[in-house]
Short mmCIF file of C-alpha atoms and ligand atoms in Angstrom, two decimals:
data_model
loop_
_atom_site.label_atom_id
_atom_site.label_comp_id
_atom_site.label_asym_id
_atom_site.label_seq_id
_atom_site.Cartn_x
_atom_site.Cartn_y
_atom_site.Cartn_z
CA MET A 1 184.82 -68.75 233.91
CA ASP A 2 185.56 -66.06 231.37
CA LEU A 3 189.27 -65.40 231.10
CA LEU A 4 188.92 -62.53 228.66
CA PRO A 5 186.94 -59.32 228.88
CA MET A 6 183.79 -59.53 226.79
CA ASN A 7 184.93 -57.25 223.99
CA GLN A 8 188.18 -59.16 223.53
CA MET A 9 186.27 -62.41 223.40
CA LYS A 10 184.14 -60.98 220.65
CA ARG A 11 187.19 -59.93 218.73
CA ALA A 12 188.81 -63.28 219.28
CA ARG A 13 185.93 -65.19 217.76
CA ILE A 14 186.95 -65.94 214.28
CA LEU A 15 185.34 -67.44 211.27
CA LEU A 16 187.07 -69.06 208.39
CA LEU A 17 186.01 -67.19 205.30
CA THR A 18 187.23 -67.57 201.78
CA GLY A 19 190.84 -66.60 201.65
CA ALA A 20 191.58 -65.55 205.18
CA GLN A 21 190.71 -65.71 208.81
CA ILE A 22 188.54 -62.75 209.44
CA PHE A 23 187.05 -61.34 212.59
CA ILE A 24 183.33 -60.98 212.82
CA PRO A 25 182.73 -57.32 213.53
CA ALA A 26 180.93 -56.91 216.82
CA LEU A 27 177.96 -54.60 216.64
CA GLY A 28 179.05 -50.98 216.84
CA CYS A 29 182.63 -52.02 217.39
CA ALA A 30 185.27 -50.16 215.42
CA GLN A 31 187.67 -53.12 215.42
CA THR A 32 187.00 -54.70 212.11
CA VAL A 33 188.85 -55.62 208.94
CA PRO A 34 189.72 -53.45 205.97
CA LEU A 35 188.28 -54.56 202.64
CA PRO A 36 190.38 -57.59 201.66
CA GLU A 37 192.11 -57.24 198.30
CA PRO A 38 192.41 -60.56 196.48
CA PRO A 39 195.53 -61.22 194.39
CA GLN A 40 195.42 -60.03 190.78
CA VAL A 41 196.66 -62.01 187.79
CA ARG A 42 197.78 -60.04 184.75
CA ALA A 43 198.85 -60.77 181.21
CA SER A 44 202.40 -61.36 180.16
CA ARG A 45 202.89 -61.14 176.39
CA HIS A 46 199.10 -61.04 175.94
CA VAL A 47 198.54 -64.29 177.85
CA VAL A 48 196.97 -64.44 181.31
CA SER A 49 198.17 -67.75 182.72
CA LEU A 50 196.99 -69.28 185.95
CA THR A 51 196.25 -72.54 187.68
CA LEU A 52 193.10 -72.77 189.72
CA HIS A 53 192.12 -75.66 191.98
CA ALA A 54 188.67 -76.68 193.13
CA VAL A 55 189.01 -77.71 196.78
CA ASN A 56 186.82 -78.43 199.77
CA GLU A 57 187.99 -76.63 202.86
CA ASN A 58 186.25 -76.80 206.21
CA GLY A 59 183.21 -78.32 204.53
CA ARG A 60 182.85 -75.67 201.82
CA ASP A 61 183.85 -75.80 198.16
CA ALA A 62 186.33 -73.10 197.19
CA PHE A 63 188.86 -72.02 194.61
CA ALA A 64 192.50 -72.29 195.57
CA PHE A 65 195.18 -70.23 193.89
CA ASP A 66 198.89 -70.01 194.61
CA GLY A 67 198.57 -72.09 197.77
CA ALA A 68 195.76 -70.05 199.33
CA SER A 69 192.03 -70.54 199.22
CA VAL A 70 191.21 -67.34 197.39
CA ALA A 71 189.79 -66.42 193.98
CA PRO A 72 192.16 -64.09 192.16
CA VAL A 73 191.00 -61.10 190.14
CA ILE A 74 191.81 -61.90 186.50
CA ARG A 75 192.87 -58.80 184.53
CA ALA A 76 193.09 -58.95 180.75
CA SER A 77 193.03 -56.59 177.82
CA PRO A 78 191.11 -57.00 174.58
CA GLY A 79 193.20 -59.32 172.39
CA ASP A 80 194.59 -61.32 175.34
CA VAL A 81 194.14 -65.06 175.90
CA LEU A 82 193.12 -66.54 179.27
CA LYS A 83 195.01 -69.79 179.74
CA ILE A 84 193.56 -71.43 182.82
CA THR A 85 194.43 -74.86 184.10
CA TYR A 86 191.50 -75.88 186.28
CA ILE A 87 192.17 -78.86 188.53
CA ASN A 88 189.31 -80.59 190.28
CA ASP A 89 190.72 -81.49 193.71
CA LEU A 90 187.27 -81.92 195.24
CA PRO A 91 186.82 -85.21 197.13
CA PRO A 92 185.13 -88.01 195.16
CA LYS A 93 182.38 -88.10 197.77
CA SER A 94 180.66 -84.91 198.87
CA GLY A 95 179.42 -84.19 202.38
CA GLU A 96 177.28 -81.34 201.07
CA THR A 97 173.75 -80.89 199.78
CA CYS A 98 173.07 -79.96 196.15
CA ALA A 99 169.94 -78.94 194.26
CA VAL A 100 170.16 -82.37 192.62
CA ASN A 101 171.51 -84.93 195.10
CA PRO A 102 173.93 -86.46 195.59
CA CYS A 103 176.53 -83.82 194.69
CA MET A 104 178.89 -85.45 192.18
CA ASN A 105 181.56 -82.82 192.85
CA MET A 106 181.90 -82.24 189.13
CA THR A 107 182.94 -78.74 188.14
CA ASN A 108 183.84 -76.36 185.32
CA LEU A 109 184.13 -72.62 184.65
CA HIS A 110 181.85 -70.05 183.03
CA PHE A 111 183.17 -66.65 181.97
CA HIS A 112 180.08 -64.63 182.71
CA GLY A 113 179.32 -61.78 180.32
CA LEU A 114 182.32 -62.20 178.03
CA THR A 115 181.58 -62.21 174.31
CA VAL A 116 183.74 -65.25 173.55
CA SER A 117 183.28 -68.62 171.88
CA PRO A 118 180.96 -71.14 173.60
CA ASP A 119 183.01 -74.00 172.12
CA ALA A 120 185.68 -75.95 174.03
CA PRO A 121 188.28 -75.02 175.20
CA GLN A 122 186.59 -71.66 175.72
CA ASP A 123 183.29 -70.80 177.46
CA ASP A 124 181.73 -74.27 177.11
CA VAL A 125 179.59 -75.19 180.14
CA ILE A 126 177.89 -78.18 178.53
CA GLY A 127 180.71 -80.40 177.28
CA MET A 128 183.55 -79.34 179.56
CA ILE A 129 183.13 -81.02 182.93
CA ALA A 130 185.84 -82.25 185.30
CA MET A 131 185.03 -85.04 187.73
CA PRO A 132 187.16 -85.21 190.91
CA GLY A 133 190.77 -85.82 189.90
CA GLN A 134 190.29 -84.46 186.36
CA VAL A 135 191.76 -81.31 184.82
CA LEU A 136 190.33 -78.79 182.34
CA HIS A 137 192.52 -76.63 180.10
CA TYR A 138 190.83 -73.38 179.14
CA SER A 139 192.13 -71.10 176.42
CA VAL A 140 189.72 -68.18 176.09
CA GLU A 141 190.42 -65.60 173.40
CA ILE A 142 189.20 -62.11 174.28
CA PRO A 143 188.36 -60.39 170.98
CA ARG A 144 190.38 -57.29 170.07
CA ASP A 145 187.18 -55.24 169.99
CA HIS A 146 185.79 -56.53 173.31
CA PRO A 147 184.31 -53.73 175.47
CA PRO A 148 186.10 -53.05 178.77
CA GLY A 149 184.36 -53.76 182.05
CA LEU A 150 183.77 -56.03 185.01
CA PHE A 151 182.96 -59.66 184.30
CA TRP A 152 183.25 -62.73 186.51
CA TYR A 153 183.98 -66.42 186.51
CA HIS A 154 182.05 -69.02 188.42
CA THR A 155 181.42 -72.74 188.25
CA HIS A 156 178.52 -73.97 186.12
CA PRO A 157 177.98 -77.75 186.50
CA HIS A 158 174.27 -78.38 185.95
CA GLY A 159 172.77 -79.72 189.18
CA GLU A 160 175.43 -78.40 191.55
CA SER A 161 176.22 -74.86 190.46
CA HIS A 162 174.14 -73.39 193.30
CA ARG A 163 176.06 -75.35 195.93
CA GLN A 164 179.45 -74.39 194.52
CA VAL A 165 178.71 -70.70 193.96
CA LEU A 166 177.03 -70.36 197.37
CA ASP A 167 180.18 -71.87 198.90
CA GLY A 168 182.18 -69.10 197.20
CA MET A 169 183.42 -70.45 193.86
CA SER A 170 183.45 -67.14 192.02
CA GLY A 171 185.92 -64.41 191.14
CA ALA A 172 186.16 -61.14 189.22
CA ILE A 173 187.44 -60.59 185.68
CA VAL A 174 188.42 -57.08 184.61
CA ILE A 175 188.75 -56.29 180.92
CA GLU A 176 190.97 -53.21 180.86
CA GLY A 177 190.30 -49.96 179.07
CA MET A 178 187.37 -48.31 180.85
CA GLU A 179 189.32 -45.02 180.79
CA ARG A 180 188.81 -45.03 177.01
CA TYR A 181 185.14 -44.29 177.73
CA VAL A 182 185.29 -42.26 180.96
CA SER A 183 188.80 -40.85 181.24
CA GLU A 184 188.46 -39.88 184.92
CA VAL A 185 188.37 -43.51 186.09
CA GLY A 186 191.96 -43.96 184.92
CA ARG A 187 193.07 -41.50 187.63
CA LEU A 188 190.92 -42.84 190.45
CA ARG A 189 191.60 -45.46 193.07
CA GLU A 190 189.87 -48.60 191.86
CA ARG A 191 188.17 -51.16 194.08
CA VAL A 192 187.02 -54.54 192.83
CA VAL A 193 184.23 -55.65 195.15
CA VAL A 194 182.95 -59.22 195.00
CA VAL A 195 179.73 -59.59 196.98
CA ARG A 196 178.94 -63.22 197.74
CA GLY A 197 176.10 -64.89 199.58
CA ARG A 198 177.02 -66.99 202.57
CA SER A 199 174.71 -69.61 204.03
CA ILE A 200 174.02 -69.22 207.74
CA GLU A 201 171.41 -71.95 207.79
CA HIS A 202 173.50 -74.32 209.92
CA ASP A 203 175.86 -71.71 211.33
CA PRO A 204 176.07 -71.65 215.15
CA ASN A 205 176.90 -67.93 214.90
CA ALA A 206 173.85 -67.15 212.72
CA ALA A 207 172.20 -64.83 215.24
CA GLU A 208 175.39 -62.87 215.79
CA LEU A 209 176.02 -62.64 212.04
CA ARG A 210 172.50 -61.35 211.46
CA ARG A 211 173.04 -58.75 214.18
CA SER A 212 176.45 -57.70 212.90
CA VAL A 213 175.08 -56.82 209.45
CA GLU A 214 172.01 -55.18 211.04
CA ILE A 215 169.29 -57.26 209.45
CA PRO A 216 166.05 -55.76 210.83
CA ALA A 217 163.91 -58.07 212.93
CA LYS A 218 160.89 -57.08 210.87
CA GLY A 219 160.58 -59.03 207.59
CA CYS A 220 160.78 -57.60 204.12
CA GLY A 221 158.20 -58.01 201.37
CA GLY A 222 155.68 -60.83 201.65
CA GLU A 223 158.21 -63.41 202.74
CA ALA A 224 158.17 -64.60 206.34
CA GLU A 225 160.81 -67.36 206.24
CA ALA A 226 164.00 -67.12 208.27
CA VAL A 227 166.91 -65.29 206.67
CA GLU A 228 169.31 -67.98 205.42
CA GLU A 229 172.14 -65.91 203.97
CA VAL A 230 174.29 -62.91 204.73
CA PHE A 231 176.48 -61.14 202.20
CA THR A 232 180.26 -61.13 202.37
CA VAL A 233 182.41 -58.52 200.65
CA ASN A 234 185.66 -59.86 199.18
CA GLY A 235 185.24 -62.71 201.67
CA ALA A 236 184.72 -60.59 204.79
CA VAL A 237 181.59 -59.87 206.77
CA ARG A 238 181.07 -56.09 206.90
CA PRO A 239 184.61 -54.87 206.19
CA GLN A 240 185.67 -51.24 206.17
CA ILE A 241 186.33 -49.35 202.95
CA GLU A 242 188.68 -46.41 203.24
CA ILE A 243 187.67 -43.26 201.40
CA ALA A 244 188.48 -39.66 202.33
CA PRO A 245 185.81 -36.93 202.37
CA LYS A 246 185.13 -35.86 198.78
CA GLU A 247 187.61 -38.43 197.45
CA ARG A 248 186.38 -40.00 194.24
CA GLN A 249 186.94 -43.74 193.76
CA PHE A 250 185.99 -46.17 191.00
CA TRP A 251 184.09 -49.12 192.42
CA ARG A 252 183.49 -52.25 190.39
CA ILE A 253 180.90 -54.39 192.19
CA VAL A 254 179.72 -57.86 191.20
CA ASN A 255 176.74 -59.60 192.78
CA ALA A 256 178.29 -63.07 192.97
CA SER A 257 175.49 -64.48 195.11
CA PRO A 258 173.84 -67.52 193.52
CA ASP A 259 170.36 -66.43 194.51
CA ARG A 260 170.10 -63.07 196.29
CA TYR A 261 169.36 -59.64 194.89
CA LEU A 262 171.20 -56.49 195.87
CA ASP A 263 169.57 -53.07 195.91
CA LEU A 264 172.77 -51.13 196.48
CA GLN A 265 172.80 -47.84 198.30
CA LEU A 266 175.61 -45.67 199.64
CA ASP A 267 174.23 -43.64 202.57
CA GLY A 268 173.78 -40.01 201.57
CA GLN A 269 175.77 -40.45 198.34
CA THR A 270 175.01 -41.40 194.76
CA PHE A 271 176.48 -43.80 192.24
CA GLU A 272 177.75 -42.21 189.04
CA ILE A 273 177.22 -45.25 186.88
CA VAL A 274 179.90 -45.86 184.26
CA ALA A 275 179.02 -49.41 183.21
CA LEU A 276 176.41 -52.10 183.89
CA ASP A 277 177.04 -55.82 183.40
CA GLY A 278 180.47 -55.04 181.92
CA MET A 279 179.06 -52.72 179.28
CA PRO A 280 180.14 -49.05 179.41
CA LEU A 281 177.07 -46.82 179.11
CA ALA A 282 179.10 -44.86 176.53
CA TYR A 283 179.48 -47.92 174.29
CA HIS A 284 175.95 -47.58 172.94
CA GLY A 285 175.32 -44.00 174.10
CA PRO A 286 178.42 -41.86 173.49
CA ASN A 287 176.49 -38.74 174.50
CA HIS A 288 175.56 -40.13 177.93
CA PRO A 289 178.69 -41.82 179.34
CA THR A 290 177.43 -41.75 182.96
CA ARG A 291 174.16 -41.68 184.83
CA THR A 292 173.51 -40.91 188.49
CA ASN A 293 171.36 -43.10 190.74
CA ASP A 294 170.88 -43.08 194.49
CA HIS A 295 170.32 -46.84 194.55
CA LEU A 296 170.42 -49.66 192.04
CA LEU A 297 168.88 -53.12 191.84
CA LEU A 298 171.57 -55.64 190.97
CA ALA A 299 170.21 -59.09 190.12
CA PRO A 300 172.32 -62.13 190.99
CA ALA A 301 175.29 -62.04 188.52
CA GLY A 302 174.78 -58.32 187.79
CA ARG A 303 177.63 -55.80 187.93
CA LEU A 304 177.72 -52.12 188.78
CA GLU A 305 180.75 -49.97 187.92
CA ALA A 306 180.41 -46.50 189.35
CA ILE A 307 182.30 -43.49 190.62
CA VAL A 308 181.56 -42.83 194.29
CA THR A 309 182.47 -39.82 196.42
CA GLY A 310 183.64 -40.01 200.04
CA PRO A 311 181.07 -38.76 202.57
CA PRO A 312 181.75 -35.75 204.82
CA SER A 313 183.95 -36.40 207.84
CA GLY A 314 182.33 -37.26 211.15
CA SER A 315 179.41 -39.06 209.63
CA HIS A 316 178.94 -42.81 209.72
CA ARG A 317 178.07 -44.04 206.25
CA ALA A 318 177.62 -47.55 204.97
CA LEU A 319 177.32 -49.42 201.73
CA ARG A 320 174.12 -51.35 202.19
CA THR A 321 171.54 -53.35 200.34
CA ARG A 322 167.90 -52.37 200.73
CA CYS A 323 164.99 -54.74 201.19
CA VAL A 324 164.02 -56.45 197.92
CA ASP A 325 160.52 -57.87 197.70
CA THR A 326 161.14 -61.09 195.76
CA GLY A 327 157.43 -62.01 195.68
CA PRO A 328 155.07 -64.27 197.66
CA ASP A 329 157.09 -67.41 196.73
CA GLY A 330 160.53 -65.73 196.86
CA ASP A 331 163.31 -66.06 199.39
CA PRO A 332 163.88 -63.30 201.94
CA ASN A 333 166.12 -60.48 200.69
CA PRO A 334 166.28 -58.20 203.72
CA GLU A 335 168.11 -54.94 204.12
CA MET A 336 171.66 -55.32 205.51
CA VAL A 337 174.97 -53.52 205.80
CA LEU A 338 177.64 -54.71 203.37
CA ALA A 339 180.53 -52.48 204.42
CA ASP A 340 181.32 -49.36 206.44
CA LEU A 341 182.97 -46.33 204.91
CA VAL A 342 185.85 -44.99 206.99
CA GLN A 343 188.38 -42.24 206.57
CA PRO A 344 191.89 -43.42 205.79
CA SER A 345 193.87 -43.69 209.02
CA SER A 346 197.45 -42.47 208.76
CA ASP A 347 198.77 -45.30 210.94
CA ARG A 348 197.49 -48.09 208.73
CA SER A 349 199.81 -49.17 206.01
CA GLY A 350 198.16 -49.17 202.65
CA SER A 351 195.98 -46.15 203.31
CA ASN A 352 198.22 -44.08 201.08
CA ALA A 353 198.40 -46.76 198.45
CA PRO A 354 198.94 -45.57 194.89
CA PRO A 355 195.69 -44.51 193.28
CA ARG A 356 195.67 -47.51 191.02
CA GLN A 357 197.95 -50.40 190.28
CA MET A 358 199.76 -50.31 186.99
CA HIS A 359 197.68 -51.76 184.25
CA ALA A 360 197.94 -52.03 180.52
CA ILE A 361 197.14 -48.62 179.07
CA ASP A 362 194.85 -48.89 176.10
CA ASP A 363 195.23 -45.70 174.10
CA ARG A 364 193.14 -46.79 171.15
CA PRO A 365 190.12 -44.58 170.49
CA PRO A 366 186.92 -45.95 172.03
CA LEU A 367 184.63 -48.08 169.90
CA HIS A 368 180.97 -47.20 169.91
CA LYS A 369 177.91 -49.07 168.74
CA PRO A 370 174.97 -46.69 168.61
CA LEU A 371 172.05 -48.73 167.34
CA ASP A 372 168.68 -47.98 165.92
CA VAL A 373 166.54 -50.68 167.44
CA GLU A 374 163.25 -48.74 167.37
CA ARG A 375 161.96 -50.80 164.45
CA LEU A 376 162.68 -54.09 166.28
CA LYS A 377 160.83 -52.90 169.37
CA LYS A 378 157.66 -52.50 167.31
CA THR A 379 157.75 -56.01 165.87
CA ALA A 380 156.23 -59.02 167.58
CA PRO A 381 158.77 -61.00 169.65
CA ASP A 382 160.96 -63.40 167.64
CA PHE A 383 160.99 -65.69 170.67
CA THR A 384 159.27 -65.88 174.04
CA VAL A 385 160.86 -67.34 177.16
CA MET A 386 158.29 -68.48 179.71
CA PHE A 387 159.42 -69.13 183.30
CA THR A 388 157.19 -71.49 185.27
CA GLU A 389 157.64 -73.65 188.34
CA ASP A 390 155.83 -76.31 190.31
CA LYS A 391 156.67 -78.63 193.18
CA ASN A 392 158.68 -80.89 190.84
CA GLY A 393 160.94 -78.29 189.32
CA PHE A 394 161.53 -75.17 187.28
CA TYR A 395 160.82 -74.83 183.57
CA ILE A 396 161.45 -72.75 180.45
CA ASN A 397 158.58 -73.02 177.98
CA GLY A 398 157.36 -76.07 179.88
CA ARG A 399 160.66 -77.95 179.58
CA LYS A 400 163.30 -78.93 182.09
CA PHE A 401 166.92 -78.76 180.97
CA THR A 402 168.79 -81.97 180.31
CA PRO A 403 172.44 -82.01 179.19
CA ASP A 404 171.57 -84.10 176.10
CA ALA A 405 168.61 -81.93 175.03
CA ASN A 406 168.39 -80.39 171.57
CA PRO A 407 168.60 -76.60 171.38
CA MET A 408 165.27 -74.97 172.23
CA THR A 409 165.91 -72.32 169.59
CA SER A 410 168.56 -71.23 167.13
CA VAL A 411 169.55 -67.83 165.74
CA ARG A 412 171.61 -66.73 162.81
CA VAL A 413 174.80 -64.98 163.86
CA GLY A 414 174.78 -61.44 162.49
CA THR A 415 171.24 -60.61 163.58
CA TYR A 416 169.34 -58.85 166.34
CA GLN A 417 166.24 -60.37 167.88
CA HIS A 418 163.38 -59.14 170.02
CA TRP A 419 162.61 -61.52 172.87
CA ARG A 420 159.96 -61.34 175.55
CA ILE A 421 160.72 -63.02 178.87
CA VAL A 422 157.55 -63.85 180.76
CA ASN A 423 157.52 -64.81 184.42
CA GLU A 424 154.33 -66.63 185.33
CA THR A 425 155.48 -67.46 188.85
CA ALA A 426 155.03 -65.63 192.15
CA GLU A 427 158.73 -64.87 192.61
CA LEU A 428 161.44 -62.92 190.80
CA HIS A 429 163.74 -64.69 188.33
CA PRO A 430 166.82 -63.12 186.72
CA PHE A 431 167.18 -64.04 183.01
CA HIS A 432 170.75 -64.57 181.73
CA ILE A 433 172.10 -65.60 178.34
CA HIS A 434 175.72 -66.62 177.73
CA GLN A 435 177.97 -64.88 175.15
CA VAL A 436 175.74 -61.88 174.38
CA HIS A 437 174.32 -58.66 175.80
CA PHE A 438 170.81 -57.36 175.26
CA LEU A 439 168.98 -54.07 175.59
CA ALA A 440 166.30 -54.33 178.27
CA TYR A 441 163.80 -51.64 177.31
CA ALA A 442 160.35 -52.53 178.64
CA GLU A 443 158.91 -54.07 181.78
CA ASN A 444 155.33 -55.32 181.93
CA GLY A 445 154.82 -53.75 178.51
CA ALA A 446 155.81 -50.24 179.63
CA PRO A 447 159.03 -48.52 178.50
CA LEU A 448 161.77 -48.55 181.15
CA PRO A 449 162.96 -45.09 182.24
CA HIS A 450 166.57 -46.19 181.71
CA PRO A 451 166.88 -48.86 179.03
CA ALA A 452 170.16 -50.70 179.64
CA TRP A 453 172.47 -53.15 177.87
CA LEU A 454 172.80 -56.10 180.24
CA ASP A 455 173.59 -59.79 180.30
CA THR A 456 171.33 -60.53 183.27
CA VAL A 457 167.96 -58.88 183.88
CA ASN A 458 165.40 -59.17 186.61
CA VAL A 459 161.99 -60.39 185.45
CA PRO A 460 159.18 -59.19 187.74
CA TYR A 461 156.90 -61.86 189.18
CA ARG A 462 153.70 -62.35 187.18
CA GLY A 463 155.27 -59.94 184.69
CA SER A 464 157.60 -59.63 181.73
CA VAL A 465 160.55 -57.83 180.20
CA ASP A 466 161.23 -57.10 176.53
CA VAL A 467 164.80 -57.19 175.26
CA ILE A 468 166.71 -56.76 172.00
CA LEU A 469 169.54 -59.31 171.80
CA ASP A 470 172.74 -58.62 169.91
CA PHE A 471 173.78 -61.79 168.07
CA THR A 472 176.06 -59.95 165.65
CA ASP A 473 179.53 -60.98 166.84
CA PRO A 474 180.83 -63.95 164.80
CA VAL A 475 182.89 -65.29 167.75
CA ILE A 476 179.72 -66.54 169.49
CA LYS A 477 179.07 -69.33 166.95
CA GLY A 478 178.27 -72.62 168.65
CA MET A 479 175.97 -74.12 171.30
CA SER A 480 175.18 -71.82 174.20
CA VAL A 481 172.58 -71.57 176.97
CA PHE A 482 170.16 -69.17 178.61
CA HIS A 483 168.80 -69.66 182.10
CA CYS A 484 167.49 -68.29 185.35
CA HIS A 485 170.40 -66.97 187.43
CA LEU A 486 168.89 -68.12 190.70
CA LEU A 487 171.25 -71.05 190.40
CA ASN A 488 169.13 -73.53 192.34
CA HIS A 489 166.42 -72.92 189.71
CA GLU A 490 168.94 -73.44 186.92
CA ASP A 491 170.09 -76.66 188.63
CA LYS A 492 166.47 -77.81 188.83
CA GLY A 493 165.78 -77.29 185.16
CA MET A 494 165.29 -73.58 184.34
CA MET A 495 167.84 -73.55 181.53
CA ALA A 496 167.76 -74.20 177.76
CA LYS A 497 170.24 -74.48 174.91
CA ILE A 498 170.47 -72.06 172.03
CA LEU A 499 172.42 -72.63 168.84
CA PHE A 500 174.22 -69.62 167.39
CA LYS A 501 174.61 -70.71 163.76
CU1 LIG B 1 164.57 -68.53 188.74
#
């Protein structure tokens, strides 16, 4: 016998999500959670110090910080050092499934997009590995001339990175100073939005979750398989984001899913793009500091930093992802609602929060790097990356990654190179390289309408992209990697080493 009215039962059904107990929003029901705001860790005397634990909670791997299972937002300025003690408190035996079984529960950290050293104790994903019970001590020096923007940290143990990132082991990194490039953002309310994938494959509430984010019954693209993931936003399913009509806010969104694309859209509104993949548009194009789009494809690991404007009152508007056709062999990437936009309610504490928390003000003039890469575009590629796959695994130039492999290629630090990334498979793959950014300027041989400096780029199936990589910063010297950022592909071999010499 039901003791509670139906709507209260719905509200009372809770799910444990990263960081907090959060109600599943019932369809069409206004009772839902505001966008959770994870704790932020800032520098003191130019050092950002924190201790992070790897834990398994309720059957999922997670970060724990300050006694709670939550991934803090790390905020640093150029010139700061990230001192992170990373303690592997995962159990010695895993009850989970990895791309390469059994899961060893080994772990480490990658500082995605940062132009920092790939050598230990910095952004080294090859040699730095903690087995259960072991501790890693990171000391990552952010160069004084590092561009501002949104970056992120996630675990990167070859063979089990997909499992760990799908479970939620990811968090945002903000390098301060974006107002040096677009002064308005310094006056706007900022929101750091971490979009993660969440497996619903074995979730008894899968049907309700699918309904609550409004996944259409009709499939998307050529893929007919069941939808296995929904997106969470700062750990919550379909939270509410407060924004007043015409209010301008600065949203910094990371696609922290290990394997799902976002095609972000804000109903009836546009994104005024300020930065992509942690690179201000103004950094290379001082005359075009922003660009307006009504939707934007964000590959796994990609970041969008944009000014958004509150919709008119009385209209229901959502932040959603559109259907992405990932190809005949791809996984389903259906349309779904990520968050609802709501007007600030006067009775809710926090609605009149200060526009932005205090942060280090960087009043140095902005650095710019306008480049003439036209000549490089006309030359034959210096290197070609070929993505292939078969029933036994995933390959770059016919080779599967092994931790003891020699570098597949090497480049001289101080140079630019033209690479072509070719995807011979029947599904999308996002190409990512550690330490550096590149200009993606052509797709399938045709110039892109908006060439962009990125660290992760989608490669169309049975197609290609052409990029110019910037290997000029001397801090990158050492052994690094490039790989597919569908992390189960990376785990199954689609990764290679590169020596920056
Ligand atoms: Cu891939």
